[in-house]
mmCIF file of C-alpha atoms in Angstrom:
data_model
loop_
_atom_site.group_PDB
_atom_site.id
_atom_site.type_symbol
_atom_site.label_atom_id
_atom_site.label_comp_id
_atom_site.label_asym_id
_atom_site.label_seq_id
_atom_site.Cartn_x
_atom_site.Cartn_y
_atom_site.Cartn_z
ATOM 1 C CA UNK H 1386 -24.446 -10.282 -16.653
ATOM 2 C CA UNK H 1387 -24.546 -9.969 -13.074
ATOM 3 C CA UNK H 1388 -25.247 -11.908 -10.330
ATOM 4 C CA UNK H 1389 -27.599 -9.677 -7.680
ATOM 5 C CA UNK H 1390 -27.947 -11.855 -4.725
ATOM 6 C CA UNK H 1391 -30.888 -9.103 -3.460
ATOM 7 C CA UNK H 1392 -34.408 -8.672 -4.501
ATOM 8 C CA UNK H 1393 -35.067 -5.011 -3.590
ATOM 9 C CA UNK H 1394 -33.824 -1.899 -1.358
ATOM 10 C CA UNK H 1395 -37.277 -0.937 0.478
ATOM 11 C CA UNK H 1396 -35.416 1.980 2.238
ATOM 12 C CA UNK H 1397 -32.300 4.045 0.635
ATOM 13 C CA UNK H 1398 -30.924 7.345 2.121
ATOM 14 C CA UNK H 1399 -27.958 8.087 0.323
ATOM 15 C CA UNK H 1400 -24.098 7.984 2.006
ATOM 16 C CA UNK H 1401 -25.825 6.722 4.772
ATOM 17 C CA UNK H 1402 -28.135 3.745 5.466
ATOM 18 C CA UNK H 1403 -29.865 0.664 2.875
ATOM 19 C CA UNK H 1404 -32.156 -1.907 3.784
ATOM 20 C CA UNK H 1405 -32.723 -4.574 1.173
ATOM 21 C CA UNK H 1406 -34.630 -7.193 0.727
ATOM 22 C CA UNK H 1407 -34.034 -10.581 0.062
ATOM 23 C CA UNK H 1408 -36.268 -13.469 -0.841
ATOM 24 C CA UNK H 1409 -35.219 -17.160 -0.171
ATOM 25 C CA UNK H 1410 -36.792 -20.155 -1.795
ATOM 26 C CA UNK H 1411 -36.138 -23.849 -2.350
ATOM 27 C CA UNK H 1412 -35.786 -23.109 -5.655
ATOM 28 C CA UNK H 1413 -31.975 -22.144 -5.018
ATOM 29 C CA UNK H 1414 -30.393 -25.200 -6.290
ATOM 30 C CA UNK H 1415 -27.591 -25.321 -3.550
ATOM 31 C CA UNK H 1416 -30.030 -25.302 -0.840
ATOM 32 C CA UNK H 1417 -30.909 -28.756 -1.963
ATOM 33 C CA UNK H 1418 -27.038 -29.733 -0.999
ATOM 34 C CA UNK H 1419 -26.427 -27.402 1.897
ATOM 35 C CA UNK H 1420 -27.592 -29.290 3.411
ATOM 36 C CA UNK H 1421 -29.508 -32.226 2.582
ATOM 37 C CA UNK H 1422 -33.373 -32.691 4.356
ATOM 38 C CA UNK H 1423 -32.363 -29.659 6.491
ATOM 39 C CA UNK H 1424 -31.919 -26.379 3.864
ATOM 40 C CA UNK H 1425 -30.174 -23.660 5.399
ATOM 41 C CA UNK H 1426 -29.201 -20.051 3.409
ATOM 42 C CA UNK H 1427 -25.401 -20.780 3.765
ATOM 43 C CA UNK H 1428 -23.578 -17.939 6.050
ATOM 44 C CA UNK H 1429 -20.918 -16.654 3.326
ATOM 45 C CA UNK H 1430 -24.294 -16.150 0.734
ATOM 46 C CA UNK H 1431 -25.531 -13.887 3.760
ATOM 47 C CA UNK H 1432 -21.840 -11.919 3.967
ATOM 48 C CA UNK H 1433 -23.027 -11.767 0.132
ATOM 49 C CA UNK H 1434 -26.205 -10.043 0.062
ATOM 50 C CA UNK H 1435 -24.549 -7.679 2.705
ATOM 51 C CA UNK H 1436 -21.920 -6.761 0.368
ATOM 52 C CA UNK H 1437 -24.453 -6.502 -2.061
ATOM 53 C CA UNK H 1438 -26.471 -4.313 -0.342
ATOM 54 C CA UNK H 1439 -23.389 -2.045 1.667
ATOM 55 C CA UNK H 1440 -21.551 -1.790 -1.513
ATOM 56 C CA UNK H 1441 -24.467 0.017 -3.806
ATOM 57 C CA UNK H 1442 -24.645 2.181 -0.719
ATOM 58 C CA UNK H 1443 -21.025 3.010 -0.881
ATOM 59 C CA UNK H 1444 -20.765 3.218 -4.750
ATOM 60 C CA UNK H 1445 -23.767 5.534 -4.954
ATOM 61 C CA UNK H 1446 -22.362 7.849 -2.033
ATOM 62 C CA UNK H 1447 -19.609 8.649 -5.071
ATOM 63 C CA UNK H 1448 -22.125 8.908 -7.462
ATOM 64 C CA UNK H 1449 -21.000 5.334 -8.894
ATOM 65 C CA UNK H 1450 -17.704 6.488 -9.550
ATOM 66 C CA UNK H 1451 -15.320 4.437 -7.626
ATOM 67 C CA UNK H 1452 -14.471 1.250 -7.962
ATOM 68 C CA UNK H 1453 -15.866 -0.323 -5.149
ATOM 69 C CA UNK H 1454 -14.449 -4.287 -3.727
ATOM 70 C CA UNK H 1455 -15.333 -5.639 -0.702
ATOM 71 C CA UNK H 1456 -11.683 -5.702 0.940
ATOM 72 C CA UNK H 1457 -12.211 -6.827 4.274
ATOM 73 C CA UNK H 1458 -15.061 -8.897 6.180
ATOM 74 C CA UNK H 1459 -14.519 -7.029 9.704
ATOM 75 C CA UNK H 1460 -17.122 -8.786 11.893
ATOM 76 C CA UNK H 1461 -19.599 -11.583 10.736
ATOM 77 C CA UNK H 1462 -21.371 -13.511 13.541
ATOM 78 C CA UNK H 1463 -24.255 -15.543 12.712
ATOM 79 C CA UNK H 1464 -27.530 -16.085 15.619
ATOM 80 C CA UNK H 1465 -30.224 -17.970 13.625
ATOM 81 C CA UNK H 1466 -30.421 -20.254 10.448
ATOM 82 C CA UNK H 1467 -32.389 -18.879 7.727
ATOM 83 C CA UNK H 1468 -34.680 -21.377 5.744
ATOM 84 C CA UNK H 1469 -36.512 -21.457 2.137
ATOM 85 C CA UNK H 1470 -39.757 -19.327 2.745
ATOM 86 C CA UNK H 1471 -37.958 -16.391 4.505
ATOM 87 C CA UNK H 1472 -37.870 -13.074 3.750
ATOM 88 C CA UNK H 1473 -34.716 -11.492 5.279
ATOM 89 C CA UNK H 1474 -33.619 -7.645 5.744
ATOM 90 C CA UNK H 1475 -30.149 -6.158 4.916
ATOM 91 C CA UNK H 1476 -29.639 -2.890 6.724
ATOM 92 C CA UNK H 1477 -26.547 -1.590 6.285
ATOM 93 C CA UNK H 1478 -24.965 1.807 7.434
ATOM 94 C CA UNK H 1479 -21.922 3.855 6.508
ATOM 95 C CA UNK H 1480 -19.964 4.048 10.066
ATOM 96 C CA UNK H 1481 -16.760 5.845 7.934
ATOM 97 C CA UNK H 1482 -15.983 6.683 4.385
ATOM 98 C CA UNK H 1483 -12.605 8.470 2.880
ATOM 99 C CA UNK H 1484 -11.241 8.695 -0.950
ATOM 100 C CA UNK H 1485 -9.535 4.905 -0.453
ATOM 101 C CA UNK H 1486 -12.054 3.109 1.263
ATOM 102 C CA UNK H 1487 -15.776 2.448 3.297
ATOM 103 C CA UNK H 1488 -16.767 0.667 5.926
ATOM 104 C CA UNK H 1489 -19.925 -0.161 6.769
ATOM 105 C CA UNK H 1490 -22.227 -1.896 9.686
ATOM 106 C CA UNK H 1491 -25.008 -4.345 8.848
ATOM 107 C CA UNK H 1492 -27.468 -6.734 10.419
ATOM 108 C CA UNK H 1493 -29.662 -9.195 9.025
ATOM 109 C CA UNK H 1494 -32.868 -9.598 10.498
ATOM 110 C CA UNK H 1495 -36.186 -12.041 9.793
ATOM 111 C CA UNK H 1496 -39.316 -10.163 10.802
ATOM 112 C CA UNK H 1497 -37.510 -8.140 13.782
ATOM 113 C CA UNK H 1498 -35.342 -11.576 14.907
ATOM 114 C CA UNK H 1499 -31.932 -11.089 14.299
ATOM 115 C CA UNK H 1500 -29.918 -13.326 12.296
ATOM 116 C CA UNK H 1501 -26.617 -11.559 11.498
ATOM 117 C CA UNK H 1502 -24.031 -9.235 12.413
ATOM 118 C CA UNK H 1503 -21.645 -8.110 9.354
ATOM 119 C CA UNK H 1504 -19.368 -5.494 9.164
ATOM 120 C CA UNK H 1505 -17.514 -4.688 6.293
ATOM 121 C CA UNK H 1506 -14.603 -2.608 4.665
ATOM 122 C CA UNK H 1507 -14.735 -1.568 0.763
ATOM 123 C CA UNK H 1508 -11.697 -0.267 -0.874
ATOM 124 C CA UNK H 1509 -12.042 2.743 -3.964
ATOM 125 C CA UNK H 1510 -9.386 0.396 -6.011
ATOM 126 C CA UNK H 1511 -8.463 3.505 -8.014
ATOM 127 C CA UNK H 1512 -7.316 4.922 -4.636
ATOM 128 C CA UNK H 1513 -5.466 2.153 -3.710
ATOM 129 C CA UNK H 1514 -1.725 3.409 -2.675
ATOM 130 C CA UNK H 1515 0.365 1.157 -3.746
ATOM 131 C CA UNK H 1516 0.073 3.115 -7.075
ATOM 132 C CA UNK H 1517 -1.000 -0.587 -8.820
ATOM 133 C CA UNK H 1518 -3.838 0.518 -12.108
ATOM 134 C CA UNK H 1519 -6.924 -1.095 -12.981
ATOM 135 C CA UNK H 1520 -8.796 -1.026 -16.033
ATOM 136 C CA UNK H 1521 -10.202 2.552 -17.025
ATOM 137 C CA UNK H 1522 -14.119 0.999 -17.757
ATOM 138 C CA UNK H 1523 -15.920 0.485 -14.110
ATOM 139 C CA UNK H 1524 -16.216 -3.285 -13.994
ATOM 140 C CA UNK H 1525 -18.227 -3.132 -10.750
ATOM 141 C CA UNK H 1526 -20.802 -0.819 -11.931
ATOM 142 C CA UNK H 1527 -20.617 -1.305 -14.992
ATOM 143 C CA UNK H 1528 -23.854 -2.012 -16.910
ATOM 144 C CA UNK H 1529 -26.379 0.138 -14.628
ATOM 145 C CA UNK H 1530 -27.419 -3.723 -13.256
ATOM 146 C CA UNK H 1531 -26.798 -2.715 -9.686
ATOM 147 C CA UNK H 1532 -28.291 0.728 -10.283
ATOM 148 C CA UNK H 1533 -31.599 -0.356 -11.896
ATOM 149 C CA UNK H 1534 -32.263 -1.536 -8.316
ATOM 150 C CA UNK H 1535 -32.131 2.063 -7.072
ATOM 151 C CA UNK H 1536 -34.885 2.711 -9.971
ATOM 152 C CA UNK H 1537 -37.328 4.322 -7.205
ATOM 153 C CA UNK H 1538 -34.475 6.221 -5.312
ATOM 154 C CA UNK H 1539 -32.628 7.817 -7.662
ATOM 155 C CA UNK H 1540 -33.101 11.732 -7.941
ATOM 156 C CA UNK H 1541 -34.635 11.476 -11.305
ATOM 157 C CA UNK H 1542 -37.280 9.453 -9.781
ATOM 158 C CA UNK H 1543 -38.094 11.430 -6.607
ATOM 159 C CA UNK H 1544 -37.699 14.534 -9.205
ATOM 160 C CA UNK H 1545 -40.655 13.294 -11.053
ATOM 161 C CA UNK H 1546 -42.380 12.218 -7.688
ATOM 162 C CA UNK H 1547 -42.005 15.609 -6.931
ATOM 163 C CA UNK H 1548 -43.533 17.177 -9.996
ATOM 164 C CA UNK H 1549 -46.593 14.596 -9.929
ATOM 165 C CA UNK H 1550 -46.823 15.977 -6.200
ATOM 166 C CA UNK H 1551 -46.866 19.195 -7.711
ATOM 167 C CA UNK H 1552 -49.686 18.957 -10.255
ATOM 168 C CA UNK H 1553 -51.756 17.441 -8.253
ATOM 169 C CA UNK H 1554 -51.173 19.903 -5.218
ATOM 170 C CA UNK O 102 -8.230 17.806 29.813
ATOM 171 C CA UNK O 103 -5.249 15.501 28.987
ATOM 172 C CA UNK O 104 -5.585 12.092 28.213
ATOM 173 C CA UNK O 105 -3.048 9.621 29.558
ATOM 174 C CA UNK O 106 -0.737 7.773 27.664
ATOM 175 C CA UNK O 107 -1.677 4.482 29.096
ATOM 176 C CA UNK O 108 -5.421 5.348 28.513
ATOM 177 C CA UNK O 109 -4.853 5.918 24.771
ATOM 178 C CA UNK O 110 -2.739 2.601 24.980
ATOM 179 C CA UNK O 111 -5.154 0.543 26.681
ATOM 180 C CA UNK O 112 -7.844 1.419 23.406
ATOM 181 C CA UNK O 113 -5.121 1.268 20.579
ATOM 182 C CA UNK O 114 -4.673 -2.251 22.104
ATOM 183 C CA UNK O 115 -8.861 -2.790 22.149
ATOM 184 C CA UNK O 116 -8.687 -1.868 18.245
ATOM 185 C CA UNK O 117 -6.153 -3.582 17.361
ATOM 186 C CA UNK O 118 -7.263 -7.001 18.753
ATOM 187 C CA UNK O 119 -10.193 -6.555 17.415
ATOM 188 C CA UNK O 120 -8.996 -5.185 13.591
ATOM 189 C CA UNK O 121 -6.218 -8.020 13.860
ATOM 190 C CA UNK O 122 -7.719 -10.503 15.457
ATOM 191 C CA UNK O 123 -4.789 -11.026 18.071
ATOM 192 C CA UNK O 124 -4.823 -11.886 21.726
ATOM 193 C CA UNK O 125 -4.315 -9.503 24.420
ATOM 194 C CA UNK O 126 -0.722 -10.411 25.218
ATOM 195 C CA UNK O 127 0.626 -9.845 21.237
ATOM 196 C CA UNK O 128 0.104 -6.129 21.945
ATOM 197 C CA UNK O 129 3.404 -4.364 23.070
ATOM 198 C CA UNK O 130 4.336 -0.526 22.620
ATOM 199 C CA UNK O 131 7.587 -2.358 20.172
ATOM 200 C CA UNK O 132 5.017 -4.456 18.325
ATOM 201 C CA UNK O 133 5.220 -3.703 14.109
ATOM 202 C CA UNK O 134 1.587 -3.959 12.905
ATOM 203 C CA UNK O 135 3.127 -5.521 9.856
ATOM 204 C CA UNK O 136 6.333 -7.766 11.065
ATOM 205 C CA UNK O 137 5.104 -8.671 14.416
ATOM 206 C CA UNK O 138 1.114 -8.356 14.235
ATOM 207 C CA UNK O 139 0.498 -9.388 10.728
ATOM 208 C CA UNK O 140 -1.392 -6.441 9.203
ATOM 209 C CA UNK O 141 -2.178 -5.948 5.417
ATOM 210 C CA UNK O 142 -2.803 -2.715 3.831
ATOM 211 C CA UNK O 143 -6.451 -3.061 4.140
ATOM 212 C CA UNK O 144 -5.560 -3.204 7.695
ATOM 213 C CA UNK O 145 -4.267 0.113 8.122
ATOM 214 C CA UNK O 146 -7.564 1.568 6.904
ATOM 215 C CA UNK O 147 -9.765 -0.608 9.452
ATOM 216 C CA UNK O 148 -7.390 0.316 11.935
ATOM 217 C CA UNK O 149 -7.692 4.293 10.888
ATOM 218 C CA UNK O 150 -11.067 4.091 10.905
ATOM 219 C CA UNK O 151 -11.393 1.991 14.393
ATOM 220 C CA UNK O 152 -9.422 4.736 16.037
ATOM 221 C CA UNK O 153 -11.324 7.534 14.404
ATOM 222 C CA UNK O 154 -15.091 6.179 15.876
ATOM 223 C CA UNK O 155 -12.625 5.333 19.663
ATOM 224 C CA UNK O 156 -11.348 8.807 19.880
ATOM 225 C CA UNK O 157 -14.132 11.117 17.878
ATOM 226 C CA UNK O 158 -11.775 12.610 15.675
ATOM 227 C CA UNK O 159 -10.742 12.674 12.090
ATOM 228 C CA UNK O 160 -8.124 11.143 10.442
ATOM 229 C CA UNK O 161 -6.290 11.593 7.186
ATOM 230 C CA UNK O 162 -4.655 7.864 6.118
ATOM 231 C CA UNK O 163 -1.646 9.637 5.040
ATOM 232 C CA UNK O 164 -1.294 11.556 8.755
ATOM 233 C CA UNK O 165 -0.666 8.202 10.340
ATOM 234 C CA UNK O 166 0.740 5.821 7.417
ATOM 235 C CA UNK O 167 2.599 7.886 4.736
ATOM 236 C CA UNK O 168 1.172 6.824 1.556
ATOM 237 C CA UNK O 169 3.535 4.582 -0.746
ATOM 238 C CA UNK O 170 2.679 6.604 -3.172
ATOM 239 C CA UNK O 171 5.022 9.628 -1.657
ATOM 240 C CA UNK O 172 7.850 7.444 -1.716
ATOM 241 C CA UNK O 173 7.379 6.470 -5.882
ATOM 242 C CA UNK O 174 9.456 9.380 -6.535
ATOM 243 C CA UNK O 175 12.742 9.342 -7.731
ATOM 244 C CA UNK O 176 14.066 12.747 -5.898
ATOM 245 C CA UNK O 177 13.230 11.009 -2.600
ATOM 246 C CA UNK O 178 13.867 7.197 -3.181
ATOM 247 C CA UNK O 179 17.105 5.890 -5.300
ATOM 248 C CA UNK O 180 17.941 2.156 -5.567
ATOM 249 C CA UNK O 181 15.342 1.526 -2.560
ATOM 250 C CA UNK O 182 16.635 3.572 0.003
ATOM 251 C CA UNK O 183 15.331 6.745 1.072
ATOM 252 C CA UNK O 184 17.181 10.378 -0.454
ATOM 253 C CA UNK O 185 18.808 12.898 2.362
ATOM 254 C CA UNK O 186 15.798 14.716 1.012
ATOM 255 C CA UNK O 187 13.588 11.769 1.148
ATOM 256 C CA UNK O 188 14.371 11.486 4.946
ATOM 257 C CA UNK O 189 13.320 14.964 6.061
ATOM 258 C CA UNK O 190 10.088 14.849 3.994
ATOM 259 C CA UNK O 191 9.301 11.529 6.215
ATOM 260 C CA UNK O 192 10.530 12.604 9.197
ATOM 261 C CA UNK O 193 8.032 15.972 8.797
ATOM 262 C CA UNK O 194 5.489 14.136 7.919
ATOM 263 C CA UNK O 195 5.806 11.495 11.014
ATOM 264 C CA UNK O 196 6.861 13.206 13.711
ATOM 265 C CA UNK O 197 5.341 10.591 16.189
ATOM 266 C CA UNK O 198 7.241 7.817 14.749
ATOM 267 C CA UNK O 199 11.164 7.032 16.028
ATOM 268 C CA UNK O 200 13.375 7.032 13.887
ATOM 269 C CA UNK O 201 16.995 6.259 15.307
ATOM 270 C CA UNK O 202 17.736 3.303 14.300
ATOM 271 C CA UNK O 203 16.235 3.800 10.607
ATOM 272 C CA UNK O 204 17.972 6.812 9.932
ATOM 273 C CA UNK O 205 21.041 4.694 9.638
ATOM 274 C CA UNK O 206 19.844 2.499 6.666
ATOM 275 C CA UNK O 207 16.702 4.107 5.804
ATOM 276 C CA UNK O 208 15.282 1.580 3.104
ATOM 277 C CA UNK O 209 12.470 0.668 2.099
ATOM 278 C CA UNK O 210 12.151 -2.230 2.879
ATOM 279 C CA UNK O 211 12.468 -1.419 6.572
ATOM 280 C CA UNK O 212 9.944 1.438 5.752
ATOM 281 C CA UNK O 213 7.085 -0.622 6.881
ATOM 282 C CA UNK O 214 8.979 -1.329 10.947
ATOM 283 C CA UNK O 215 8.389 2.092 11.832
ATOM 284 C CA UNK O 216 5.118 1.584 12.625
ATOM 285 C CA UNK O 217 4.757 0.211 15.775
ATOM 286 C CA UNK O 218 2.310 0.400 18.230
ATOM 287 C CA UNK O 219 3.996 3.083 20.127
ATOM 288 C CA UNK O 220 3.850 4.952 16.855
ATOM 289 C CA UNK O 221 0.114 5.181 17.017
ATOM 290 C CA UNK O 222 0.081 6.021 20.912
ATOM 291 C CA UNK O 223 2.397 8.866 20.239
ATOM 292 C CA UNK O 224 0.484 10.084 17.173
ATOM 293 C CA UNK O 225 -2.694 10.267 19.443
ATOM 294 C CA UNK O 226 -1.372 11.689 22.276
ATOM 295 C CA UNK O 227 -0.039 14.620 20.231
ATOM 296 C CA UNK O 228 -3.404 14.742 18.435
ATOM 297 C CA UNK O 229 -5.497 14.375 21.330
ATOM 298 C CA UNK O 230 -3.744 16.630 23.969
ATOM 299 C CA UNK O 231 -2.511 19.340 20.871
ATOM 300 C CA UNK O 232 -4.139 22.453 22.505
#
């Protein structure tokens, strides 16, 4: 199983921009600690849904190929809290991308306010050059999890969009 | 029109304080990005990508950083230091870096002290002024 710290992408263009959304409620048990009588979505959980969100980007831009790990957390800065009850945006864009590695540029934003600044760096592990092997399966993508979130982007489904288009045209 | 060496210095310093997260005064032309500035391996790709977006131009990891991976071969590397053979490849392949004093005792392990900051200011001015 995986954990998918986003609810949906509302926008996808592929190898080169993301938005997702991402739902926050009080029914996240560590809200209830972090902290207690004031719940805030803590900041690394944000760097999370980022990743989240940059790294399908990246991993679809190779057709889910590569092994994609977050390898480097470039910029994060943080403006605003975010609270149970918010909906928050994850745009994310692909500033540079080569066979060993991504990086990305992303803000967080809560009906236009915005939250975060992240800015990240994925590595294709297979291209890593110290020459080091990792297992043949992809563990990152590995069960179509992460894809099934892409359900209404993917070719096949703008394929048939396109078809329905065409019958009724 | 040709860009000045201490132009292309004073942004391989901006990128490199901001991919290292070092302070202004760390940043000398000797400086090693490993050694002296503490870079990683993931750091030479931020860095490669930093410059790229700075200068508007394209570059290949292995124009800048040899990959290790050239160096796994046992024509051009025996018992950790670098083949007669070994040496010319690297010195073709980097002719922006200096290599006097490594060409004495070219090991590996002293593989990683060529690259200095001057090594990237020299690789861009070549690059950038090339006709």
């Amino acid at each position: 199983m995986r954990w998918i710290w986003i609810d949906k992408f509302i926008d996808f263009q592929s190898g080169k921009r993301a938005v997702a959304v991402k739902n926050v409620t009080l029914a996240e048990e560590h809200l209830h600690d972090h902290f207690p009588g004031f719940p805030v979505m803590p900041e690394c959980l944000m760097i999370e849904a980022m990743a989240q969100t940059a790294g399908i980007l990246v991993g679809e831009a190779r057709a889910f190929k590569e092994k994609v790990i977050l390898a480097k957390i470039q910029k994060a800065v943080f403006f605003d809290f975010v609270r149970p009850g918010d909906s928050i945006q994850l745009e994310a864009a692909i500033e540079s991308i080569s066979p060993e590695a991504a990086g990305t540029h992303g803000r967080i934003t809560r009906e236009d306010h915005l939250i975060a600044e992240i800015d990240l760096i994925f590595s294709h592990i297979d291209q890593n050059l110290a020459g080091v092997s990792f297992p043949r399966e992809n563990f990152v993508f590995d069960n179509g999890t992460f894809q099934s979130l892409l359900r209404e982007f993917t070719s096949a489904g703008r394929d048939s969009g396109q078809e329905a288009k065409g019958v009724h045209g | 029109m040709a860009v000045s060496r201490d132009e292309i210095f004073q942004k391989v310093k901006d990128v490199l304080i901001e991919a290292l997260g070092l302070d202004e005064e760390d940043v000398v032309p000797k400086a090693r990005l490993m050694a002296d500035l503490g870079a990683e391996s993931i750091d030479f790709l931020d860095i490669v990508f930093r410059l790229e977006k700075t200068f508007s131009i394209k570059i290949a990891r292995e124009e800048l950083f040899p990959a290790e991976g050239l160096l796994n071969s046992g024509e051009l590397v025996v018992g950790g230091r670098l083949t007669d053979k070994g040496l010319e490849l690297l010195k073709k392949q980097l002719p922006h870096v200096d290599m006097t004093g490594f060409e004495k005792s070219p090991t590996l392990a002293k593989l990683a002290d060529l690259f200095t900051v001057e090594a990237i200011v020299k690789f861009l001015e070549h690059r950038l002024n090339a006709a």
